[in-house]
Coordinates of C-alpha atoms in Angstrom, one line a residue:
Chain A
X4 CA 123.6 82.0 123.9
X5 CA 126.8 84.0 122.5
X6 CA 127.6 82.5 120.0
X7 CA 124.6 81.8 118.5
X8 CA 124.8 84.3 115.7
X9 CA 122.7 86.6 114.3
X10 CA 122.5 88.4 110.9
X11 CA 121.5 91.9 111.8
X12 CA 119.4 93.2 108.1
X13 CA 119.2 97.1 108.7
X14 CA 119.8 99.5 111.3
X15 CA 116.3 99.5 113.5
X16 CA 116.5 100.8 116.8
X17 CA 119.2 101.0 118.8
X18 CA 117.7 99.4 121.8
X19 CA 117.0 96.1 119.9
X20 CA 120.4 96.2 118.3
X21 CA 122.3 96.9 121.7
X22 CA 120.2 93.4 123.7
X23 CA 120.9 91.4 120.0
X24 CA 124.5 92.9 120.6
X25 CA 124.9 91.5 124.2
X26 CA 122.8 88.1 124.2
X27 CA 124.1 86.7 120.8
X28 CA 126.9 86.7 118.2
X29 CA 125.7 89.5 116.5
X30 CA 126.3 90.4 112.3
X31 CA 125.0 93.8 111.3
X32 CA 124.5 93.1 107.3
X33 CA 124.7 97.0 106.1
X34 CA 127.5 97.2 107.6
X35 CA 129.9 95.2 104.3
X36 CA 130.0 96.6 101.4
X37 CA 127.4 94.9 98.5
X38 CA 130.1 93.9 96.6
X39 CA 131.3 91.4 99.7
X40 CA 127.8 90.5 100.5
X41 CA 128.2 87.2 99.1
X42 CA 131.9 86.8 101.1
X43 CA 130.7 87.9 104.2
X44 CA 127.3 84.9 104.3
X45 CA 129.8 82.3 102.9
X46 CA 132.5 83.2 105.6
X47 CA 129.7 83.4 108.5
X48 CA 127.3 80.6 107.8
X49 CA 127.8 78.2 109.8
X50 CA 127.5 80.3 112.9
X51 CA 124.2 81.9 111.3
X52 CA 121.9 80.8 112.5
X53 CA 118.9 83.8 113.3
X54 CA 118.0 86.4 110.8
X55 CA 116.1 90.0 111.8
X56 CA 114.8 91.6 109.2
X57 CA 111.6 94.4 109.5
X58 CA 109.6 95.9 107.1
X59 CA 112.1 98.0 104.6
X60 CA 114.3 94.8 104.3
X61 CA 112.7 91.0 103.4
X62 CA 114.4 87.5 103.8
X63 CA 114.4 86.1 99.8
X64 CA 115.2 83.1 98.9
X65 CA 118.6 83.3 97.9
X66 CA 119.8 84.7 101.5
X67 CA 117.7 81.9 102.9
X68 CA 119.9 79.5 100.5
X69 CA 123.0 80.9 101.5
X70 CA 122.2 80.5 105.6
X71 CA 122.3 77.0 105.4
X72 CA 122.0 77.0 109.2
X73 CA 118.9 78.7 109.3
X74 CA 117.0 78.3 111.6
X75 CA 114.8 81.7 112.7
X76 CA 114.1 84.5 110.7
X77 CA 112.0 86.9 113.9
X78 CA 110.6 90.3 111.7
X79 CA 110.5 93.8 113.8
X80 CA 107.5 94.4 112.3
X81 CA 103.9 92.5 111.8
X82 CA 103.7 92.3 108.1
X83 CA 105.7 89.5 106.6
X84 CA 105.6 90.7 103.1
X85 CA 108.7 90.9 102.4
X86 CA 109.9 87.1 103.4
X87 CA 110.0 84.2 101.5
X88 CA 107.9 82.1 103.1
X89 CA 107.6 79.6 101.1
X90 CA 111.1 79.0 101.3
X91 CA 110.9 79.6 104.7
X92 CA 108.6 76.7 104.6
X93 CA 110.7 74.2 102.6
X94 CA 113.8 74.2 104.9
X95 CA 111.7 74.0 108.1
X96 CA 112.5 77.7 109.2
X97 CA 110.5 79.7 111.8
X98 CA 109.3 82.8 111.2
X99 CA 107.8 84.7 113.5
X100 CA 106.7 88.4 113.9
X101 CA 105.5 91.6 115.9
X102 CA 101.1 91.5 116.2
X103 CA 99.6 93.1 118.7
X104 CA 102.2 95.2 120.3
X105 CA 101.8 97.9 117.7
X106 CA 97.9 97.8 116.9
X107 CA 97.4 100.8 118.9
X108 CA 99.9 103.1 117.5
X109 CA 98.8 102.0 113.6
X110 CA 95.5 102.1 114.0
X111 CA 96.0 106.1 116.1
X112 CA 98.1 107.2 113.5
X113 CA 95.9 106.0 110.6
X114 CA 92.6 108.5 112.9
X115 CA 95.9 111.3 113.1
X116 CA 96.6 110.3 109.4
X117 CA 92.4 111.1 108.5
X118 CA 92.2 114.0 110.9
X119 CA 95.2 115.8 109.3
X120 CA 94.2 115.7 105.1
X121 CA 90.2 116.6 106.5
X122 CA 91.4 118.9 108.9
X123 CA 94.0 120.8 107.0
X124 CA 96.8 120.2 110.1
X125 CA 99.6 120.6 107.9
X126 CA 98.7 123.6 105.5
X127 CA 97.2 125.3 108.9
X128 CA 100.5 125.1 110.6
X129 CA 102.6 126.0 108.3
X130 CA 99.7 128.9 107.4
X131 CA 100.8 130.4 110.6
X132 CA 104.1 129.9 110.3
X133 CA 104.3 131.5 107.6
X134 CA 103.7 135.0 108.8
X135 CA 100.1 134.6 106.2
X136 CA 97.6 134.9 109.1
X137 CA 97.7 138.7 109.8
X138 CA 96.8 139.3 106.0
X139 CA 93.9 137.0 106.4
X140 CA 91.7 133.6 108.1
X141 CA 92.9 130.2 106.8
X142 CA 89.6 129.1 105.4
X143 CA 87.6 126.1 105.5
X144 CA 88.4 122.7 105.8
X145 CA 86.5 119.8 105.7
X146 CA 84.3 118.1 108.8
X147 CA 85.3 115.1 110.2
X148 CA 83.0 113.2 112.8
X149 CA 79.9 111.3 111.6
X150 CA 81.1 110.7 108.1
X151 CA 80.9 107.4 106.7
X152 CA 84.9 105.3 107.0
X153 CA 85.7 101.7 104.9
X154 CA 88.2 99.9 106.2
X155 CA 90.4 97.1 103.9
X156 CA 91.0 94.7 105.8
X157 CA 89.4 93.9 109.7
X158 CA 91.9 92.5 111.6
X159 CA 93.1 93.7 114.4
X160 CA 94.6 96.9 112.7
X161 CA 91.4 97.1 110.6
X162 CA 89.7 96.6 113.4
X163 CA 91.5 99.4 116.1
X164 CA 90.1 101.8 113.2
X165 CA 86.8 101.0 113.5
X166 CA 86.6 101.6 117.2
X167 CA 88.2 104.8 117.0
X168 CA 86.4 106.6 113.6
X169 CA 82.8 104.8 115.9
X170 CA 83.5 107.4 118.9
X171 CA 83.6 110.2 116.1
X172 CA 80.2 108.7 114.8
X173 CA 81.1 108.1 112.0
X174 CA 79.5 105.0 110.9
X175 CA 82.0 101.9 109.9
X176 CA 81.5 99.9 106.4
X177 CA 85.1 97.0 106.4
X178 CA 86.0 94.6 102.7
X179 CA 87.5 92.3 104.4
X180 CA 89.0 88.5 103.1
X181 CA 85.5 87.4 104.3
X182 CA 83.0 88.5 106.6
X183 CA 83.4 88.7 110.3
X184 CA 80.1 87.6 111.9
X185 CA 80.9 89.0 115.1
X186 CA 82.2 92.7 114.5
X187 CA 78.3 95.0 114.0
X188 CA 80.0 96.1 110.7
X189 CA 78.1 96.8 107.4
X190 CA 80.6 94.3 105.1
X191 CA 81.6 94.5 101.2
X192 CA 82.8 91.6 99.5
X193 CA 84.5 93.9 97.0
X194 CA 86.4 96.6 97.4
X195 CA 84.4 98.5 94.5
X196 CA 81.1 98.8 96.3
X197 CA 83.2 99.8 99.6
X198 CA 84.5 102.2 98.0
X199 CA 81.5 103.6 97.1
X200 CA 80.2 103.8 100.2
X201 CA 82.3 105.8 102.2
X202 CA 83.7 109.4 102.0
X203 CA 86.9 107.6 104.2
X204 CA 88.7 104.3 102.8
X205 CA 91.4 102.9 104.6
X206 CA 93.7 100.0 104.3
X207 CA 94.5 98.3 106.9
X208 CA 95.6 94.9 105.5
X209 CA 97.9 92.8 104.9
X210 CA 100.2 92.1 101.8
X211 CA 99.6 89.2 99.7
X212 CA 98.9 88.7 96.1
X213 CA 95.8 89.1 96.2
X214 CA 96.1 92.8 98.1
X215 CA 98.8 94.1 95.9
X216 CA 97.0 96.9 94.1
X217 CA 93.7 95.8 94.7
X218 CA 93.1 100.0 95.1
X219 CA 93.6 100.4 91.7
X220 CA 91.8 103.0 89.2
X221 CA 87.9 101.1 89.6
X222 CA 88.5 102.6 93.4
X223 CA 89.9 105.1 93.1
X224 CA 86.2 106.7 91.5
X225 CA 84.4 105.2 92.7
X226 CA 85.4 106.9 96.1
X227 CA 85.1 110.3 94.0
X228 CA 86.2 113.8 93.4
X229 CA 85.6 113.9 97.6
X230 CA 87.1 110.9 99.0
X231 CA 90.0 110.4 100.4
X232 CA 92.4 107.8 100.7
X233 CA 94.4 106.4 103.9
X234 CA 96.8 104.2 103.7
X235 CA 99.2 102.3 106.8
X236 CA 99.6 99.2 104.8
X237 CA 102.0 98.6 102.4
X238 CA 102.6 100.9 99.8
X239 CA 102.1 98.0 97.1
X240 CA 98.5 98.2 98.0
X241 CA 97.4 101.0 96.4
X242 CA 98.6 102.0 92.3
X243 CA 100.6 104.5 93.5
X244 CA 101.0 106.2 90.2
X245 CA 97.4 106.3 89.3
X246 CA 96.7 107.1 93.1
X247 CA 98.7 110.5 91.5
X248 CA 96.8 111.3 88.8
X249 CA 94.3 111.3 90.5
X250 CA 94.8 114.2 93.4
X251 CA 96.9 115.6 90.5
X252 CA 93.2 116.1 88.3
X253 CA 91.4 116.6 91.4
X254 CA 88.8 112.8 91.1
X255 CA 89.8 112.1 95.0
X256 CA 89.3 115.0 97.4
X257 CA 93.0 114.0 99.2
X258 CA 94.9 110.9 100.9
X259 CA 97.2 110.5 103.5
X260 CA 99.8 107.8 103.6
X261 CA 102.2 107.2 105.6
X262 CA 104.0 103.6 103.1
X263 CA 104.8 103.9 99.7
X264 CA 105.8 101.1 96.4
X265 CA 109.4 102.8 96.9
X266 CA 110.8 103.5 100.1
X267 CA 111.8 105.9 101.1
X268 CA 110.8 107.7 97.4
X269 CA 107.9 109.5 97.4
X270 CA 106.5 110.1 94.3
X271 CA 107.4 114.2 93.7
X272 CA 104.1 115.0 92.3
X273 CA 103.1 114.9 96.2
X274 CA 105.9 116.7 97.9
X275 CA 103.4 120.0 96.7
X276 CA 100.4 119.2 97.4
X277 CA 98.0 120.6 99.7
X278 CA 95.5 117.8 100.0
X279 CA 98.0 115.2 101.1
X280 CA 99.8 114.2 104.2
X281 CA 103.1 112.3 103.9
X282 CA 104.0 110.4 106.3
X283 CA 107.8 108.3 106.5
X284 CA 106.3 104.8 107.5
X285 CA 106.0 105.7 111.1
X286 CA 102.7 104.1 112.0
X287 CA 104.5 101.6 114.6
X288 CA 107.1 104.4 115.4
X289 CA 107.3 105.4 118.9
X290 CA 109.8 104.8 122.3
X291 CA 106.5 102.9 124.4
X292 CA 106.1 100.7 121.0
X293 CA 109.4 100.2 119.6
X294 CA 110.6 98.9 123.0
X295 CA 107.8 96.1 122.9
X296 CA 108.7 95.2 119.4
X297 CA 112.1 95.0 120.4
X298 CA 110.9 92.8 123.8
X299 CA 109.0 90.5 121.2
X300 CA 111.6 90.4 118.6
X301 CA 114.0 89.2 121.4
X302 CA 111.6 86.3 123.2
X303 CA 111.4 84.8 120.1
X304 CA 114.8 84.2 119.4
X305 CA 115.2 83.0 123.1
X306 CA 112.0 80.8 123.5
X307 CA 113.1 79.3 119.7
X308 CA 117.1 78.8 120.7
X309 CA 115.1 76.7 124.4
X310 CA 113.2 74.9 122.8
X311 CA 110.3 76.5 124.5
X312 CA 106.7 77.3 122.5
X313 CA 107.9 80.4 120.3
X314 CA 105.0 83.6 121.5
X315 CA 104.9 85.0 118.0
X316 CA 105.0 82.5 115.5
X317 CA 103.8 82.5 111.9
X318 CA 105.1 79.8 110.8
Chain B
X264 CA 83.7 150.6 117.7
X265 CA 85.1 154.4 116.7
X266 CA 86.5 153.9 113.4
X267 CA 90.3 155.2 113.8
X268 CA 90.5 158.8 112.2
X269 CA 90.4 158.8 108.6
X270 CA 87.2 159.8 107.0
X271 CA 86.4 156.5 105.3
X272 CA 83.4 154.6 106.8
X273 CA 84.3 150.9 107.6
X274 CA 84.0 148.5 105.3
X275 CA 80.6 147.3 105.1
X276 CA 79.4 143.5 105.6
X277 CA 78.7 141.5 102.4
X278 CA 75.7 140.9 103.1
X279 CA 73.4 142.6 104.9
X280 CA 69.4 143.8 104.6
X281 CA 70.2 146.8 104.0
X282 CA 66.7 148.4 103.3
X283 CA 65.4 145.8 104.0
X284 CA 61.9 144.1 104.4
X285 CA 60.5 146.7 107.5
X286 CA 58.1 144.0 108.9
X287 CA 61.0 142.3 110.2
X288 CA 61.8 142.2 112.9
X289 CA 65.4 144.6 113.5
X290 CA 68.5 142.6 114.3
X291 CA 71.8 144.8 114.7
X292 CA 74.6 144.1 113.5
X293 CA 78.0 143.8 116.2
X294 CA 81.7 143.1 115.4
X295 CA 84.9 145.0 114.4
X296 CA 85.3 146.9 111.7
X297 CA 88.1 144.4 110.2
X298 CA 85.6 141.2 109.8
X299 CA 83.9 141.6 105.9
X300 CA 83.1 138.3 106.3
X301 CA 79.1 136.9 104.6
X302 CA 76.7 136.7 107.2
X303 CA 74.7 133.8 107.4
X304 CA 73.0 133.3 104.1
X305 CA 69.4 133.4 105.2
X306 CA 69.4 135.8 108.0
X307 CA 68.1 138.3 105.7
X308 CA 65.0 135.9 104.9
X309 CA 64.6 135.8 109.0
X310 CA 64.7 139.2 110.2
X311 CA 65.7 143.2 109.0
X312 CA 70.0 143.3 109.9
X313 CA 71.4 146.8 110.7
X314 CA 75.4 146.8 110.3
X315 CA 76.1 149.0 113.7
X316 CA 79.1 150.6 111.5
X317 CA 77.1 151.7 108.8
X318 CA 73.6 152.7 110.3
X319 CA 72.4 156.3 111.2
X320 CA 72.2 156.0 115.6
X321 CA 68.2 157.0 115.7
X322 CA 67.8 153.9 114.8
X323 CA 69.3 151.8 117.6
X324 CA 67.1 153.5 120.0
X325 CA 64.4 151.2 119.8
X326 CA 65.5 147.9 118.5
X327 CA 66.0 145.1 121.7
X328 CA 68.1 142.5 119.7
X329 CA 72.1 142.6 118.8
X330 CA 74.1 139.5 116.9
X331 CA 78.1 139.3 117.2
X332 CA 79.4 138.2 113.8
X333 CA 82.4 137.5 113.4
X334 CA 85.7 137.6 115.7
X335 CA 83.5 138.5 118.9
X336 CA 83.9 141.9 119.9
X337 CA 83.3 143.5 123.1
X338 CA 80.3 143.9 124.6
X339 CA 81.0 146.4 127.5
X340 CA 78.8 148.8 130.3
X341 CA 79.8 152.1 127.8
X342 CA 78.5 150.0 124.4
X343 CA 74.7 148.3 126.0
X344 CA 74.4 152.0 127.2
X345 CA 73.5 153.0 123.5
X346 CA 70.9 150.4 123.4
X347 CA 68.2 151.1 126.3
X348 CA 65.4 148.9 124.8
X349 CA 67.7 145.5 124.6
X350 CA 67.2 142.5 125.7
X351 CA 69.1 140.2 123.7
X352 CA 72.5 139.6 123.2
X353 CA 73.3 136.6 120.8
X354 CA 76.3 135.9 120.3
X355 CA 77.9 133.5 117.3
X356 CA 80.5 132.0 119.8
X357 CA 80.4 129.0 122.6
X358 CA 82.7 131.8 124.2
X359 CA 81.3 134.7 125.8
X360 CA 84.2 136.1 127.3
X361 CA 83.6 139.3 125.1
X362 CA 80.5 139.3 127.0
X363 CA 79.9 142.1 130.7
X364 CA 77.7 139.3 132.0
X365 CA 77.4 140.9 134.7
X366 CA 76.2 143.5 133.5
X367 CA 74.0 142.0 131.1
X368 CA 71.8 140.5 133.5
X369 CA 72.0 143.6 135.3
X370 CA 70.8 144.9 133.4
X371 CA 67.5 142.1 132.2
X372 CA 69.6 141.4 128.7
X373 CA 69.3 137.8 127.5
X374 CA 73.3 136.4 126.4
X375 CA 73.3 133.7 124.1
X376 CA 75.7 131.0 122.4
X377 CA 76.4 129.0 120.0
X378 CA 75.5 126.6 122.1
X379 CA 76.9 122.6 121.2
X380 CA 77.1 123.8 117.9
X381 CA 80.3 123.3 117.0
X382 CA 80.9 120.5 119.7
X383 CA 82.0 117.5 117.2
X384 CA 84.7 119.5 115.1
X385 CA 86.1 121.3 117.8
X386 CA 86.8 117.8 120.0
X387 CA 87.5 116.0 116.5
X388 CA 90.6 119.4 115.9
X389 CA 91.9 118.9 120.0
X390 CA 91.9 115.1 119.2
X391 CA 94.0 115.8 115.7
X392 CA 96.4 118.4 117.4
X393 CA 97.3 115.7 119.7
X394 CA 98.3 113.1 117.6
X395 CA 100.1 115.1 115.8
X396 CA 102.3 116.2 119.2
X397 CA 102.2 113.3 120.1
X398 CA 103.3 111.7 116.9
X399 CA 105.1 114.4 115.2
X400 CA 102.5 113.7 111.7
X401 CA 103.0 118.1 111.3
X402 CA 106.4 117.5 111.6
X403 CA 107.2 114.5 109.6
X404 CA 105.3 115.7 106.9
X405 CA 107.8 118.3 106.4
X406 CA 110.1 116.1 106.6
X407 CA 109.2 114.2 103.7
X408 CA 108.3 117.1 102.0
X409 CA 111.9 118.6 102.3
X410 CA 113.2 115.5 100.8
X411 CA 115.1 113.8 104.2
X412 CA 113.9 110.7 104.3
X413 CA 116.1 108.8 101.8
X414 CA 118.9 111.6 102.7
X415 CA 118.8 111.5 106.5
X416 CA 116.6 108.4 107.0
X417 CA 114.2 107.1 110.0
X418 CA 112.0 109.9 111.7
X419 CA 112.9 110.0 115.2
X420 CA 110.2 108.1 117.4
X421 CA 107.2 109.9 118.9
X422 CA 105.0 109.5 121.4
X423 CA 102.3 106.6 121.9
X424 CA 99.0 108.2 122.2
X425 CA 96.5 104.8 123.6
X426 CA 97.2 104.8 126.8
X427 CA 98.2 108.2 127.8
X428 CA 96.5 109.8 130.9
X429 CA 94.5 113.2 129.6
X430 CA 93.5 115.8 131.7
X431 CA 90.3 117.8 130.2
X432 CA 90.0 120.8 131.4
X433 CA 86.2 122.1 131.4
X434 CA 84.0 118.9 131.2
X435 CA 80.8 120.7 129.4
X436 CA 80.4 119.9 125.9
X437 CA 83.2 119.6 124.0
X438 CA 85.3 118.1 126.8
X439 CA 82.6 115.8 126.5
X440 CA 82.7 115.2 123.4
X441 CA 86.8 114.7 123.6
X442 CA 87.0 112.0 126.4
X443 CA 84.5 109.6 124.6
X444 CA 87.2 109.8 121.4
X445 CA 90.0 109.7 123.3
X446 CA 88.8 106.8 125.2
X447 CA 88.6 105.1 122.5
X448 CA 91.8 105.7 121.9
X449 CA 91.8 103.7 125.6
X450 CA 93.2 107.1 127.3
X451 CA 92.8 106.7 130.7
X452 CA 90.2 110.6 131.2
X453 CA 90.2 113.0 134.1
X454 CA 88.9 116.2 134.1
X455 CA 88.4 119.0 136.2
X456 CA 85.1 121.3 135.8
X457 CA 83.7 123.8 138.2
X458 CA 81.0 121.2 139.1
X459 CA 82.1 117.6 139.7
X460 CA 79.8 115.0 136.5
X461 CA 79.2 112.1 139.3
X462 CA 77.4 110.5 136.2
X463 CA 80.8 110.7 134.2
X464 CA 83.1 107.8 134.9
X465 CA 86.1 109.9 134.5
X466 CA 88.8 111.0 137.9
X467 CA 88.1 114.2 139.0
X468 CA 90.5 116.3 140.5
X469 CA 89.5 120.3 141.8
X470 CA 92.4 122.4 140.9
X471 CA 94.4 122.2 137.3
X472 CA 97.4 121.8 139.1
X473 CA 96.1 118.6 140.9
X474 CA 95.0 117.1 137.1
X475 CA 97.9 118.0 135.4
X476 CA 100.6 116.6 138.6
X477 CA 97.7 113.1 137.5
X478 CA 98.3 113.7 133.8
X479 CA 100.5 113.4 130.3
X480 CA 98.7 115.8 128.8
X481 CA 96.4 118.6 129.0
X482 CA 93.4 119.4 127.4
X483 CA 92.2 123.0 128.0
X484 CA 88.7 123.7 126.3
X485 CA 86.8 125.4 129.3
X486 CA 85.4 129.3 129.3
X487 CA 87.5 131.8 129.6
X488 CA 85.9 134.0 133.1
X489 CA 88.3 135.5 135.8
X490 CA 88.7 132.4 137.7
X491 CA 90.7 130.9 134.5
X492 CA 92.2 133.2 133.6
X493 CA 96.0 131.7 133.2
X494 CA 94.9 128.7 134.5
X495 CA 97.6 126.9 133.3
X496 CA 100.2 128.9 134.8
X497 CA 105.0 127.5 134.8
X498 CA 103.3 126.0 138.4
X499 CA 101.0 123.2 135.9
X500 CA 103.0 123.1 133.5
X501 CA 106.1 122.0 135.9
X502 CA 103.7 119.7 137.9
X503 CA 102.7 118.5 134.2
X504 CA 106.2 117.9 133.4
X505 CA 109.4 116.7 130.7
X506 CA 107.6 114.6 128.6
X507 CA 104.2 116.8 129.2
X508 CA 101.9 118.3 126.1
X509 CA 99.4 121.0 126.6
X510 CA 96.3 121.7 123.6
X511 CA 94.7 124.2 124.0
X512 CA 90.4 124.9 121.5
X513 CA 89.7 127.2 123.9
X514 CA 90.8 130.6 124.7
X515 CA 94.8 132.2 124.2
X516 CA 94.5 132.8 128.0
X517 CA 93.8 130.0 129.5
X518 CA 97.3 129.6 128.9
X519 CA 100.4 131.8 130.3
X520 CA 101.0 132.3 126.8
X521 CA 104.8 133.5 127.3
X522 CA 105.6 131.3 130.5
X523 CA 104.4 128.1 128.3
X524 CA 107.1 129.4 125.2
X525 CA 110.3 129.4 128.0
X526 CA 109.1 125.9 128.9
X527 CA 109.5 125.2 125.6
X528 CA 112.8 127.1 124.6
X529 CA 113.7 125.5 127.7
X530 CA 112.7 121.6 127.1
X531 CA 110.5 122.0 130.1
X532 CA 107.7 121.0 128.3
X533 CA 107.2 118.0 126.1
X534 CA 104.8 119.8 123.8
X535 CA 101.6 121.9 122.8
X536 CA 98.9 122.2 120.1
X537 CA 97.7 125.9 120.1
X538 CA 95.1 126.5 118.4
X539 CA 94.1 130.3 120.3
X540 CA 96.4 132.5 121.0
X541 CA 96.7 135.7 123.5
X542 CA 96.3 138.3 121.0
X543 CA 95.3 136.7 117.9
X544 CA 96.7 137.3 115.1
X545 CA 100.2 136.9 116.4
X546 CA 101.7 133.8 117.6
X547 CA 105.3 134.1 119.0
X548 CA 107.6 133.5 117.1
X549 CA 109.7 131.0 119.6
X550 CA 107.3 128.5 118.4
X551 CA 107.8 128.3 114.9
X552 CA 111.0 127.0 114.8
X553 CA 110.4 123.7 117.0
X554 CA 109.0 120.7 115.9
X555 CA 107.1 119.4 119.4
X556 CA 104.6 122.5 118.4
X557 CA 101.1 122.1 115.7
X558 CA 100.5 125.9 115.8
X559 CA 96.8 126.7 114.3
X560 CA 95.2 130.0 113.0
X561 CA 91.8 129.3 115.4
X562 CA 90.2 126.8 112.4
X563 CA 88.4 124.4 114.8
X564 CA 85.5 125.7 114.4
X565 CA 85.9 126.4 110.6
X566 CA 83.9 123.6 109.0
X567 CA 80.8 124.3 106.4
X568 CA 78.8 121.9 108.9
X569 CA 79.6 124.3 112.5
X570 CA 78.6 126.9 110.4
X571 CA 75.3 125.5 108.9
X572 CA 74.2 123.9 112.7
X573 CA 75.8 127.9 113.9
X574 CA 73.1 130.1 112.4
X575 CA 70.6 126.8 112.9
X576 CA 71.3 127.8 116.2
X577 CA 71.6 132.1 115.5
X578 CA 68.0 131.8 113.8
X579 CA 66.5 129.6 116.1
X580 CA 67.4 132.1 119.4
X581 CA 66.3 134.6 117.6
X582 CA 63.4 133.2 116.1
X583 CA 62.7 131.7 120.0
X584 CA 63.4 135.7 121.8
X585 CA 61.1 137.8 118.6
X586 CA 58.3 134.9 119.4
X587 CA 58.5 135.2 122.8
X588 CA 59.4 131.4 123.2
X589 CA 62.3 129.9 125.3
X590 CA 65.8 130.1 123.9
X591 CA 67.7 127.8 122.8
X592 CA 71.4 128.5 124.0
X593 CA 71.5 130.3 126.5
X594 CA 74.8 131.1 128.4
X595 CA 73.7 130.6 132.6
X596 CA 75.9 132.3 134.5

């Protein structure tokens, strides 16, 4: 297998990198100066048969076209919105992702964001560290248990979030492309009605043309000045400038964000707000899950190059 | 509570019934002089409230009920001596470690606490602290706000919550609520308690040490008593291990704070989430620089919902007492 060229799009996870290095002929794209990339791809285009990408760095048509022997794109993520699936399909290129192994981590983080925003965990911690507790109490925060939770996207992650929120006595409702009759939660066929009927709106769907900016001004207004928005999907799910102005103007009570439209850039006004929690896209960033994701990427590559069925194909 | 040697009287409470309606039953208010928070707004409707720190001693002889408000003030034998007719001490907290329970029992004085008024909020808070410590939520939030993400790159990995072995110390109302929540995360729940609860599907361990040996996380939410003072000590921390996490939403003194700080500084403990401390509001400064620690100013119960429910419980207990009815939340030793 050492002769099979694998292109790694960006630094991801040291264990994954080491394994790819030992099993394949690994090319690290980020080690090429930008001006030399075309040349680099041209000189290695015969060897490179696989690309490993992730949530941040995708695989566009231009890259696909510059690698004529590309057979498989294995993404170190469950989302594949940055991969040109159409082009891959046209060229018969397989695409795999890492579903299931990260579901728990992302769901855990969704609940963590809800709790952190409502119970003001981060400002409380800052209050203690700054020594202010000696001068007086922190004040009130907002209860989570029993609040109505609305979930956008009731796939693996959305369902896992629902299961956890239920244990807090929350009522669960959702909006999804299609209703899920086996799920015991209230369904809304449009997101505005969902937002009207919950006080915590959680985005957990995949990013497609239909769901880009699915959380817009209308949805934010429906959620209202006592509502909070949690995003563990993709930054592009939310009209970010609208979100920022809603928060600044008090038209939304708070937000917990793990993703942004232009990572790693975070809108500057948010950095000063006490009613938001800002995380640097750490949804699946635990040692346990990254190991499992890496193993899945490797399993997909090994299966493909040994002509076995792929464990987790997208196409 | 003696006022320290100035001529100034202690600051008055922001809501007492001052003279109030003579026909209403009398309730004495017991508090630290530094606590001047507004009282439960509905109290004066039902009772004539007399603030112990500003009331004439002659009024106290016939009083039968005392209500503790704010940070729990001590109820000692000397304190009880001042109220020969006292029959009930109503507490605004779940913890009654500030009350000399055997002494009250000896004098036929019943004690009530907050019952289940706070259970959900405290349980939510314990879970919040736990996920924060394991997933580094507060630390990562600081990282983003400091502008470090574009400059330093991705934040270091945290530790998965789902599936962790969670040992709950004290499986009362709060502990049970924590167990229900974390079970939905796929955590493996085990517990230690004064008495085993065979009807619950969780593994029981007789001692905190055994519990620690079989847990990745310890959550302290039991009552503070002579037996549970420093129940989480150096030995327990050693057995819990270098990746172990301690969450405390009970009382500061459930944990040997000095040991905890040393274990954390040496890297012999994985992290801690603390809402309570041995000497509030003082928090060991050495913890401020640590990213695997989440600190909170005893805020687990401070939501409008809990305070509202607490008021219902307090009024309910007092009304029941004066009407000779069964109390809502008597502390049964």
